[in-house]
Amino acid sequence: MKFFVDTAEIDQIKELNDLGMVDGVTTNPSLIAKSGRDILEVTKEICDIVAGPVSAEVVATEADAMLVEGRKLAKIADNIAVKVPLTWAGLKTCKTLSDEGTMVNVTLCFSANQALLAAKAGATFISPFIGRLDDLNMDGLELIEDIRTIYDNYGYETQILAASIRSANHMSECAKIGADVATAPASVIKAMANHVLTDKGLAAFLADADKAGIKIV
Ligand code: E4P
């Protein structure tokens, strides 16, 4: 499973990218606003750091205006994936941009039917939002499973990009289901390294090393 980092914070992207943990980046208008940076400027900077796809989201709601924005975003770098919302206008924009050879990430997906439409419109990525479904007491991971089944039934090449990930557990569950990509905040990716038995075991080893006076350098 590929890891995308869901942020527009340059330091976080650099740190994970240097460790080989980043296969791409996703941003959205809220994350850009949080960074306090200009969208074109910060997106270009991210594209210069990361080799993989960098999602940048349109803010228009009508297809014609989305297309203008999408084409402008696509010019930032070759690794841009234009992010459009899963609305009818977004699907139209997805079809046009995909036909032009631009990667498209269809976002704000909350149902298998929406995912089916995005695949038919030629999306490179579909972004089902797990956490926001879980927040409503619905099952986000079940949606990932349903989309996996549907795409595999018909050989759709659209990649399932599990989004709105809230925990390290979500990451392994997505990998078990066969999501192609998971995008998560840097804090969640780092939390994947944590285990209470690792901490406990390390404390015991260090105490024994101290008692025995073990020194390596
Ligand atoms: C994905 O592309 C979105 O940017 C993101 O995963 C949304 O996550 P949230 O529900 O935590 O805002």
XYZ file of C-alpha atoms and ligand atoms in Angstrom:
229
model
C 0.000 0.000 0.000
C 1.297 3.453 -0.893
C 1.458 6.126 1.817
C 0.398 9.663 1.025
C 0.763 12.320 3.697
C -2.319 14.478 4.193
C -0.851 17.908 4.891
C 0.459 21.128 3.386
C 3.127 21.537 6.097
C 6.506 21.456 4.363
C 8.523 20.342 7.412
C 6.297 17.305 7.980
C 6.464 16.330 4.312
C 10.270 16.671 4.222
C 10.784 14.620 7.383
C 8.716 11.671 6.158
C 9.958 11.953 2.583
C 13.584 11.706 3.743
C 12.671 8.392 5.422
C 11.102 7.029 2.246
C 7.667 6.990 3.886
C 5.974 9.289 1.381
C 4.691 8.088 -1.983
C 2.603 11.218 -2.502
C 0.789 14.098 -0.799
C -2.845 15.129 -0.493
C -3.996 18.622 0.348
C -7.431 20.188 0.540
C -8.616 23.798 0.962
C -8.762 23.407 4.762
C -5.162 22.149 4.924
C -3.963 24.949 2.614
C -5.792 27.515 4.777
C -4.173 26.005 7.887
C -0.704 26.373 6.330
C -1.335 30.087 5.796
C 0.429 29.837 2.416
C -0.624 30.709 -1.126
C -2.020 27.557 -2.786
C 0.035 27.819 -5.989
C 3.244 28.584 -4.124
C 3.007 25.886 -1.458
C 1.802 23.263 -3.940
C 4.786 23.959 -6.203
C 7.126 23.614 -3.221
C 5.563 20.249 -2.305
C 5.852 19.022 -5.910
C 9.562 19.877 -5.880
C 10.092 17.730 -2.755
C 7.957 14.681 -3.506
C 8.275 12.613 -6.673
C 4.816 11.009 -6.441
C 1.359 12.472 -7.011
C 0.466 15.693 -5.169
C -3.268 16.391 -4.944
C -4.389 20.011 -5.203
C -8.106 20.725 -4.925
C -10.285 23.065 -6.987
C -12.597 25.481 -5.181
C -15.075 26.243 -8.001
C -18.387 24.387 -8.032
C -19.445 24.669 -11.703
C -17.827 22.351 -14.260
C -16.512 25.096 -16.561
C -14.901 27.012 -13.707
C -13.539 23.788 -12.169
C -11.915 22.974 -15.482
C -10.175 26.355 -15.646
C -8.892 25.910 -12.093
C -7.928 22.273 -12.710
C -5.921 23.161 -15.824
C -4.131 25.918 -13.906
C -3.287 23.558 -11.027
C -2.114 20.885 -13.491
C 0.434 23.332 -14.920
C 2.212 23.605 -11.529
C 4.113 20.341 -12.087
C 3.904 16.999 -13.870
C 3.070 15.183 -10.624
C -0.095 17.167 -9.840
C -3.335 15.237 -9.351
C -6.235 17.653 -9.618
C -8.714 17.022 -6.833
C -12.401 17.512 -7.618
C -15.390 16.866 -5.370
C -17.740 13.975 -6.053
C -20.511 16.095 -7.557
C -21.918 15.856 -11.066
C -19.824 18.910 -12.031
C -16.775 17.247 -10.459
C -17.346 14.073 -12.487
C -17.623 16.085 -15.716
C -14.372 17.864 -14.873
C -12.766 14.531 -14.014
C -13.673 13.100 -17.422
C -12.275 16.083 -19.343
C -9.047 16.362 -17.342
C -8.473 12.585 -17.450
C -8.957 12.598 -21.233
C -6.343 15.368 -21.393
C -3.876 13.133 -19.536
C -4.076 14.863 -16.149
C -4.274 12.731 -12.988
C -7.553 13.316 -11.141
C -8.387 12.534 -7.524
C -12.152 12.472 -6.935
C -12.670 13.403 -3.309
C -15.448 13.451 -0.704
C -16.631 9.944 -1.614
C -19.041 8.411 0.887
C -20.702 5.583 -1.072
C -19.890 2.699 -3.388
C -22.154 4.200 -6.067
C -20.143 7.409 -6.022
C -16.945 5.374 -6.392
C -18.424 3.505 -9.365
C -19.226 6.815 -11.106
C -15.711 8.154 -10.479
C -14.179 5.036 -12.064
C -16.448 5.408 -15.109
C -15.344 9.062 -15.389
C -11.713 7.910 -15.586
C -10.514 9.006 -12.133
C -6.921 8.123 -11.266
C -7.838 8.062 -7.560
C -11.074 7.796 -5.601
C -10.943 9.149 -2.054
C -13.445 7.495 0.306
C -13.451 9.330 3.667
C -13.290 6.642 6.363
C -13.077 8.802 9.478
C -15.965 11.083 8.616
C -18.217 8.012 8.166
C -16.992 6.530 11.459
C -17.751 9.893 13.119
C -21.417 9.334 12.133
C -21.407 5.820 13.545
C -21.173 4.349 10.044
C -18.502 1.902 8.853
C -15.790 3.596 6.794
C -13.724 0.435 6.360
C -16.759 -1.441 5.025
C -16.959 1.189 2.278
C -13.322 0.524 1.328
C -14.134 -3.213 1.151
C -17.186 -2.597 -1.049
C -15.257 -0.400 -3.467
C -12.409 -2.965 -3.624
C -14.919 -5.684 -4.549
C -16.625 -3.566 -7.198
C -13.412 -2.350 -8.822
C -11.976 -5.879 -8.851
C -15.198 -7.324 -10.319
C -14.799 -5.146 -13.404
C -11.085 -4.436 -13.530
C -11.372 -0.686 -12.962
C -7.915 0.848 -12.723
C -8.953 3.759 -10.500
C -6.850 3.545 -7.338
C -8.601 3.434 -3.975
C -7.076 6.218 -1.876
C -8.389 5.712 1.654
C -8.737 9.172 3.216
C -9.865 10.829 6.429
C -7.748 8.365 8.362
C -7.838 8.876 12.102
C -5.688 6.105 13.569
C -2.780 3.737 12.980
C -5.320 0.926 13.114
C -7.082 2.401 10.078
C -3.804 2.096 8.156
C -3.336 -1.637 8.748
C -7.026 -2.337 8.172
C -6.872 -0.505 4.821
C -3.773 -2.503 3.881
C -5.565 -5.771 4.774
C -8.532 -4.847 2.604
C -6.254 -3.939 -0.303
C -6.603 -0.163 -0.558
C -4.068 1.012 -3.134
C -3.133 4.109 -1.132
C -3.864 5.523 2.312
C -3.457 9.212 3.039
C -2.959 10.191 6.656
C -1.655 13.037 8.774
C 2.046 12.756 9.660
C 1.086 12.100 13.297
C -0.854 8.954 12.309
C 1.994 7.639 10.136
C 4.411 8.168 13.036
C 1.990 6.519 15.496
C 2.232 3.319 13.434
C 5.651 2.775 15.055
C 4.223 2.693 18.579
C 3.619 -0.437 20.630
C 3.404 -0.678 24.399
C 5.402 -3.939 24.400
C 8.188 -2.270 22.406
C 8.407 0.469 25.051
C 8.278 -2.061 27.889
C 10.829 -4.381 26.288
C 13.216 -1.520 25.523
C 13.000 -0.229 29.109
C 13.933 -3.703 30.417
C 16.832 -4.086 27.954
C 18.211 -0.657 28.854
C 17.939 -1.347 32.581
C 19.874 -4.622 32.140
C 22.470 -2.905 29.968
C 22.915 -0.235 32.620
C 23.287 -2.813 35.426
C 25.833 -4.809 33.424
C 27.693 -1.665 32.352
C 27.347 -2.544 28.652
C 28.977 0.097 26.495
C 29.281 -0.024 22.730
C 31.136 3.192 21.941
C -8.139 13.596 1.822
O -7.692 13.814 0.730
C -8.565 14.639 2.762
O -7.679 15.719 2.637
C -8.511 14.212 4.189
O -8.122 12.871 4.335
C -9.709 14.600 4.999
O -9.526 14.163 6.318
P -10.371 14.709 7.547
O -11.714 14.059 7.534
O -9.591 14.301 8.750
O -10.463 16.212 7.372
